[in-house]
GROMACS .gro file of C-alpha atoms in nm:
model
  298
    1MET     CA    1   0.555   4.977 -15.658
    2SER     CA    2   0.194   4.998 -15.548
    3ASP     CA    3   0.059   5.334 -15.433
    4HIS     CA    4  -0.077   5.148 -15.132
    5ALA     CA    5   0.255   4.998 -15.017
    6VAL     CA    6   0.288   4.990 -14.638
    7ASP     CA    7   0.610   5.111 -14.476
    8PRO     CA    8   0.808   4.851 -14.276
    9ALA     CA    9   0.725   5.002 -13.933
   10THR     CA   10   0.352   4.996 -14.002
   11GLU     CA   11   0.366   4.648 -14.154
   12THR     CA   12   0.544   4.506 -13.848
   13PHE     CA   13   0.312   4.680 -13.605
   14LEU     CA   14   0.000   4.553 -13.785
   15ALA     CA   15   0.143   4.201 -13.803
   16HIS     CA   16   0.174   4.191 -13.423
   17ARG     CA   17  -0.120   4.413 -13.330
   18ASN     CA   18  -0.341   4.131 -13.200
   19LEU     CA   19  -0.058   4.004 -12.980
   20LEU     CA   20   0.012   4.353 -12.843
   21PHE     CA   21  -0.357   4.410 -12.769
   22THR     CA   22  -0.375   4.076 -12.587
   23VAL     CA   23  -0.070   4.166 -12.376
   24ALA     CA   24  -0.215   4.505 -12.284
   25TYR     CA   25  -0.561   4.367 -12.214
   26GLU     CA   26  -0.432   4.088 -11.988
   27MET     CA   27  -0.236   4.346 -11.791
   28LEU     CA   28  -0.520   4.599 -11.770
   29GLY     CA   29  -0.852   4.410 -11.796
   30SER     CA   30  -0.990   4.691 -12.008
   31ALA     CA   31  -1.018   4.702 -12.387
   32ALA     CA   32  -1.039   5.082 -12.386
   33ASP     CA   33  -0.719   5.112 -12.183
   34ALA     CA   34  -0.552   4.847 -12.401
   35GLU     CA   35  -0.637   5.046 -12.715
   36ASP     CA   36  -0.488   5.358 -12.557
   37VAL     CA   37  -0.171   5.163 -12.479
   38LEU     CA   38  -0.149   5.046 -12.841
   39GLN     CA   39  -0.175   5.407 -12.957
   40GLU     CA   40   0.107   5.507 -12.721
   41THR     CA   41   0.310   5.207 -12.837
   42TRP     CA   42   0.264   5.308 -13.200
   43LEU     CA   43   0.379   5.665 -13.134
   44ARG     CA   44   0.702   5.533 -12.981
   45TRP     CA   45   0.747   5.257 -13.237
   46VAL     CA   46   0.757   5.491 -13.537
   47LYS     CA   47   1.053   5.674 -13.381
   48VAL     CA   48   1.261   5.356 -13.349
   49ASP     CA   49   1.548   5.279 -13.589
   50LEU     CA   50   1.435   4.936 -13.709
   51GLY     CA   51   1.780   4.860 -13.851
   52LYS     CA   52   1.922   4.844 -13.499
   53LEU     CA   53   1.672   4.586 -13.373
   54SER     CA   54   1.752   4.215 -13.373
   55ASP     CA   55   1.395   4.116 -13.271
   56GLN     CA   56   1.124   4.363 -13.368
   57ARG     CA   57   0.842   4.157 -13.212
   58ALA     CA   58   1.019   4.143 -12.876
   59TYR     CA   59   1.085   4.517 -12.885
   60LEU     CA   60   0.718   4.589 -12.957
   61VAL     CA   61   0.616   4.372 -12.662
   62ARG     CA   62   0.869   4.560 -12.449
   63ILE     CA   63   0.718   4.899 -12.542
   64THR     CA   64   0.366   4.769 -12.485
   65THR     CA   65   0.463   4.631 -12.144
   66ARG     CA   66   0.613   4.962 -12.032
   67GLN     CA   67   0.311   5.159 -12.144
   68SER     CA   68   0.075   4.906 -11.985
   69LEU     CA   69   0.265   4.930 -11.656
   70ASN     CA   70   0.239   5.309 -11.659
   71ARG     CA   71  -0.134   5.292 -11.722
   72LEU     CA   72  -0.189   5.011 -11.473
   73ARG     CA   73  -0.047   5.222 -11.192
   74THR     CA   74  -0.291   5.498 -11.288
   75VAL     CA   75  -0.601   5.279 -11.320
   76LYS     CA   76  -0.522   5.104 -10.990
   77ARG     CA   77  -0.591   5.435 -10.816
   78ARG     CA   78  -0.899   5.495 -11.030
   79ARG     CA   79  -1.044   5.154 -10.947
   80GLU     CA   80  -1.015   5.222 -10.575
   81ALA     CA   81  -1.291   5.481 -10.622
   82TYR     CA   82  -1.504   5.254 -10.843
   83VAL     CA   83  -1.866   5.215 -10.727
   84GLY     CA   84  -1.924   4.856 -10.616
   85GLN     CA   85  -1.729   4.559 -10.749
   86TRP     CA   86  -1.497   4.596 -11.048
   87LEU     CA   87  -1.491   4.325 -11.315
   88PRO     CA   88  -1.278   4.306 -11.631
   89GLU     CA   89  -1.435   4.425 -11.954
   90PRO     CA   90  -1.576   4.118 -12.137
   91LEU     CA   91  -1.462   4.058 -12.495
   92LEU     CA   92  -1.662   3.862 -12.749
   93THR     CA   93  -1.424   3.604 -12.896
   94ALA     CA   94  -1.447   3.348 -13.175
   95PRO     CA   95  -1.592   3.010 -13.068
   96ASP     CA   96  -1.267   2.829 -13.155
   97VAL     CA   97  -1.079   3.036 -12.896
   98ALA     CA   98  -1.248   2.822 -12.629
   99GLU     CA   99  -1.067   2.517 -12.773
  100ASP     CA  100  -0.729   2.685 -12.708
  101ILE     CA  101  -0.709   2.587 -12.340
  102GLU     CA  102  -0.400   2.797 -12.268
  103LEU     CA  103  -0.547   3.114 -12.417
  104ALA     CA  104  -0.892   3.057 -12.267
  105GLU     CA  105  -0.752   3.006 -11.918
  106SER     CA  106  -0.527   3.313 -11.933
  107MET     CA  107  -0.820   3.530 -12.049
  108SER     CA  108  -1.086   3.389 -11.815
  109MET     CA  109  -1.279   3.629 -11.596
  110ALA     CA  110  -1.183   3.425 -11.289
  111LEU     CA  111  -0.808   3.450 -11.354
  112MET     CA  112  -0.829   3.816 -11.458
  113LEU     CA  113  -0.989   3.890 -11.121
  114VAL     CA  114  -0.706   3.712 -10.942
  115LEU     CA  115  -0.455   3.919 -11.138
  116GLU     CA  116  -0.621   4.232 -10.998
  117THR     CA  117  -0.485   4.134 -10.655
  118LEU     CA  118  -0.123   4.150 -10.776
  119SER     CA  119   0.092   4.460 -10.773
  120PRO     CA  120   0.143   4.619 -11.119
  121THR     CA  121   0.496   4.479 -11.148
  122GLU     CA  122   0.389   4.131 -11.032
  123ARG     CA  123   0.106   4.131 -11.283
  124ALA     CA  124   0.335   4.233 -11.569
  125VAL     CA  125   0.587   3.963 -11.484
  126PHE     CA  126   0.322   3.694 -11.437
  127VAL     CA  127   0.138   3.777 -11.760
  128LEU     CA  128   0.452   3.793 -11.973
  129ARG     CA  129   0.605   3.477 -11.828
  130GLU     CA  130   0.302   3.251 -11.778
  131ALA     CA  131   0.079   3.355 -12.067
  132PHE     CA  132   0.326   3.469 -12.333
  133ASP     CA  133   0.634   3.263 -12.238
  134VAL     CA  134   0.863   3.568 -12.251
  135SER     CA  135   1.217   3.501 -12.125
  136TYR     CA  136   1.330   3.636 -11.788
  137ASP     CA  137   1.597   3.845 -11.962
  138GLU     CA  138   1.344   4.007 -12.193
  139ILE     CA  139   1.100   4.074 -11.907
  140ALA     CA  140   1.387   4.233 -11.714
  141ALA     CA  141   1.456   4.465 -12.006
  142ALA     CA  142   1.087   4.553 -12.031
  143ILE     CA  143   1.033   4.643 -11.665
  144GLY     CA  144   1.377   4.778 -11.578
  145LYS     CA  145   1.484   4.512 -11.327
  146SER     CA  146   1.753   4.243 -11.314
  147PRO     CA  147   1.675   3.891 -11.438
  148ALA     CA  148   1.734   3.762 -11.083
  149ALA     CA  149   1.478   4.007 -10.944
  150VAL     CA  150   1.232   3.908 -11.218
  151ARG     CA  151   1.267   3.540 -11.123
  152GLN     CA  152   1.185   3.623 -10.760
  153ILE     CA  153   0.884   3.835 -10.863
  154ALA     CA  154   0.763   3.558 -11.096
  155HIS     CA  155   0.789   3.299 -10.819
  156ARG     CA  156   0.599   3.520 -10.573
  157ALA     CA  157   0.326   3.606 -10.826
  158ARG     CA  158   0.284   3.244 -10.936
  159ARG     CA  159   0.247   3.127 -10.576
  160HIS     CA  160  -0.014   3.398 -10.512
  161VAL     CA  161  -0.214   3.312 -10.825
  162ASP     CA  162  -0.192   2.934 -10.778
  163ALA     CA  163  -0.342   2.970 -10.430
  164ARG     CA  164  -0.649   3.144 -10.574
  165ARG     CA  165  -0.725   2.992 -10.913
  166PRO     CA  166  -0.901   2.661 -10.984
  167ARG     CA  167  -0.693   2.352 -10.912
  168GLN     CA  168  -0.794   2.178 -11.234
  169THR     CA  169  -0.840   2.299 -11.588
  170VAL     CA  170  -1.199   2.254 -11.709
  171SER     CA  171  -1.262   2.138 -12.065
  172PRO     CA  172  -1.476   2.357 -12.292
  173SER     CA  173  -1.744   2.086 -12.300
  174GLU     CA  174  -1.765   2.078 -11.918
  175ALA     CA  175  -1.797   2.456 -11.903
  176ARG     CA  176  -2.065   2.455 -12.175
  177ALA     CA  177  -2.261   2.185 -11.992
  178ALA     CA  178  -2.263   2.389 -11.670
  179LEU     CA  179  -2.361   2.701 -11.861
  180GLU     CA  180  -2.648   2.520 -12.036
  181SER     CA  181  -2.779   2.402 -11.698
  182LEU     CA  182  -2.761   2.758 -11.568
  183GLN     CA  183  -2.938   2.891 -11.877
  184ARG     CA  184  -3.223   2.640 -11.844
  185ALA     CA  185  -3.268   2.717 -11.475
  186LEU     CA  186  -3.275   3.092 -11.543
  187GLN     CA  187  -3.526   3.063 -11.825
  188THR     CA  188  -3.763   2.843 -11.623
  189ARG     CA  189  -3.688   3.017 -11.290
  190ASP     CA  190  -3.615   2.672 -11.152
  191LEU     CA  191  -3.504   2.702 -10.789
  192GLN     CA  192  -3.380   2.344 -10.762
  193GLY     CA  193  -3.213   2.363 -11.102
  194LEU     CA  194  -3.008   2.661 -10.985
  195LEU     CA  195  -2.915   2.490 -10.660
  196ASP     CA  196  -2.805   2.182 -10.854
  197VAL     CA  197  -2.569   2.367 -11.087
  198LEU     CA  198  -2.424   2.607 -10.828
  199ALA     CA  199  -2.155   2.484 -10.589
  200PRO     CA  200  -2.245   2.539 -10.220
  201GLU     CA  201  -1.964   2.794 -10.184
  202VAL     CA  202  -2.039   2.978 -10.511
  203VAL     CA  203  -1.949   3.348 -10.522
  204MET     CA  204  -2.144   3.596 -10.737
  205VAL     CA  205  -1.987   3.928 -10.831
  206GLY     CA  206  -2.186   4.198 -11.008
  207ASP     CA  207  -2.046   4.508 -11.180
  208GLY     CA  208  -2.291   4.790 -11.243
  209GLY     CA  209  -2.033   5.068 -11.223
  210GLY     CA  210  -2.277   5.286 -11.033
  211VAL     CA  211  -2.489   5.307 -11.349
  212LYS     CA  212  -2.683   4.979 -11.329
  213GLN     CA  213  -2.799   4.809 -11.009
  214ALA     CA  214  -2.562   4.541 -10.877
  215ALA     CA  215  -2.461   4.407 -10.537
  216LEU     CA  216  -2.193   4.630 -10.388
  217ARG     CA  217  -2.017   4.329 -10.237
  218PRO     CA  218  -1.973   3.967 -10.348
  219VAL     CA  219  -2.265   3.736 -10.263
  220ILE     CA  220  -2.139   3.410 -10.114
  221GLY     CA  221  -2.326   3.077 -10.087
  222ALA     CA  222  -2.567   2.899 -10.321
  223GLU     CA  223  -2.886   2.983 -10.131
  224LYS     CA  224  -2.803   3.355 -10.107
  225VAL     CA  225  -2.707   3.366 -10.475
  226VAL     CA  226  -3.028   3.190 -10.579
  227ARG     CA  227  -3.240   3.426 -10.369
  228MET     CA  228  -3.071   3.725 -10.528
  229ILE     CA  229  -3.108   3.589 -10.882
  230LEU     CA  230  -3.472   3.488 -10.849
  231GLY     CA  231  -3.556   3.805 -10.657
  232GLY     CA  232  -3.402   4.015 -10.931
  233VAL     CA  233  -3.583   3.822 -11.203
  234ALA     CA  234  -3.915   3.864 -11.021
  235ARG     CA  235  -3.874   4.242 -11.012
  236VAL     CA  236  -3.810   4.271 -11.385
  237GLU     CA  237  -4.119   4.345 -11.591
  238ALA     CA  238  -3.940   4.308 -11.924
  239THR     CA  239  -3.903   3.982 -12.117
  240ILE     CA  240  -3.575   3.816 -12.018
  241THR     CA  241  -3.382   3.613 -12.275
  242THR     CA  242  -3.040   3.450 -12.254
  243GLU     CA  243  -2.804   3.372 -12.539
  244PRO     CA  244  -2.497   3.147 -12.513
  245THR     CA  245  -2.177   3.300 -12.644
  246VAL     CA  246  -1.800   3.293 -12.596
  247VAL     CA  247  -1.647   3.571 -12.389
  248ASN     CA  248  -1.275   3.593 -12.318
  249GLY     CA  249  -1.239   3.250 -12.475
  250ASN     CA  250  -1.485   3.090 -12.232
  251PRO     CA  251  -1.856   2.998 -12.251
  252ALA     CA  252  -2.080   3.280 -12.125
  253LEU     CA  253  -2.434   3.416 -12.150
  254ILE     CA  254  -2.559   3.744 -12.290
  255LEU     CA  255  -2.871   3.848 -12.100
  256ARG     CA  256  -3.127   4.071 -12.273
  257LEU     CA  257  -3.430   4.261 -12.147
  258ASP     CA  258  -3.693   4.310 -12.419
  259GLY     CA  259  -3.420   4.238 -12.673
  260GLU     CA  260  -3.174   4.496 -12.539
  261ILE     CA  261  -2.843   4.378 -12.394
  262ASP     CA  262  -2.849   4.407 -12.015
  263GLY     CA  263  -2.526   4.230 -11.931
  264VAL     CA  264  -2.286   3.941 -11.970
  265ILE     CA  265  -2.265   3.645 -11.732
  266ALA     CA  266  -1.930   3.465 -11.716
  267ILE     CA  267  -1.871   3.160 -11.498
  268ARG     CA  268  -1.599   2.967 -11.318
  269VAL     CA  269  -1.652   2.591 -11.313
  270GLU     CA  270  -1.494   2.332 -11.086
  271GLN     CA  271  -1.588   1.963 -11.079
  272GLY     CA  272  -1.892   2.023 -11.297
  273ARG     CA  273  -2.049   2.295 -11.081
  274ILE     CA  274  -2.033   2.672 -11.095
  275THR     CA  275  -1.813   2.823 -10.824
  276GLY     CA  276  -1.802   3.175 -10.965
  277LEU     CA  277  -2.068   3.394 -11.133
  278TYR     CA  278  -1.954   3.724 -11.283
  279TYR     CA  279  -2.228   3.956 -11.408
  280VAL     CA  280  -2.109   4.265 -11.596
  281ARG     CA  281  -2.389   4.523 -11.633
  282ASN     CA  282  -2.190   4.847 -11.660
  283PRO     CA  283  -2.288   4.975 -12.009
  284GLU     CA  284  -1.939   5.119 -12.063
  285LYS     CA  285  -1.802   4.765 -12.048
  286LEU     CA  286  -2.046   4.610 -12.296
  287THR     CA  287  -1.920   4.769 -12.618
  288ARG     CA  288  -1.699   4.471 -12.709
  289ILE     CA  289  -1.964   4.200 -12.715
  290LYS     CA  290  -2.122   4.292 -13.050
  291SER     CA  291  -1.822   4.202 -13.264
  292GLU     CA  292  -1.537   3.956 -13.209
  293THR     CA  293  -1.201   4.072 -13.076
  294PRO     CA  294  -0.908   3.873 -13.221
  295LEU     CA  295  -0.666   3.756 -12.950
  296THR     CA  296  -0.343   3.559 -12.957
  297LEU     CA  297  -0.064   3.456 -12.720
  298ARG     CA  298   0.200   3.425 -12.993
   0.00000   0.00000   0.00000
């Protein structure tokens, strides 16, 4: 036998690590918190008698869900004291992730923000059922409720989310086209170009975390958003460059000042125009855009 043989518990955990990280991230919106959850999951997993498990993958998801729920209740309180608007931590993902419509939608900044409005239990149920297709019985075992109660929670959460997310799924090519129009308008400081690509009711949310300057409240309406963007650009003495990328499985822009990363701009697109602009500037949330994070729903 090889000196480097991996024990069965470690082998199983590593085989499902990307799935477990994706579960934790979708529940928490933070890569750092998701990594902590995976560490806690591992510490519990190595104490489990694998011979008694009929489905090791399902049991790992169950542990991850419980640990994510515990942490979610803690971070909910922490986020209430957050300076300004809170946005999920953007993750650099492989370009082909954008072609996986189901994964891209579940990881989008727009949907992740909607999930923030759910209670911790509602979010856990919605994420497990809608994104990962976990059975009601298994969700019930993970969160300590009856399958009937889980069905009710799932129905309530789905109704809440459906009322707030885009009515139609946008293709990757549509999203890229809107992003390219935004990029051109930003680079040329084209007032009309910005007004053309932004929907009249567009909402811009900035996250500086109290470290970088950002609007403390959402900016609503195309004209107000354009004034804020062009006003901000005018005040910057550095050279501004934008680079298209894929964040959370969706087209996005990395904005640099004199070559240094200043932030990530994610968008929500409906009927060819941008209805949501999400600008993450908090430096603590920009550590995952230099290398790709592997994600999976299965």
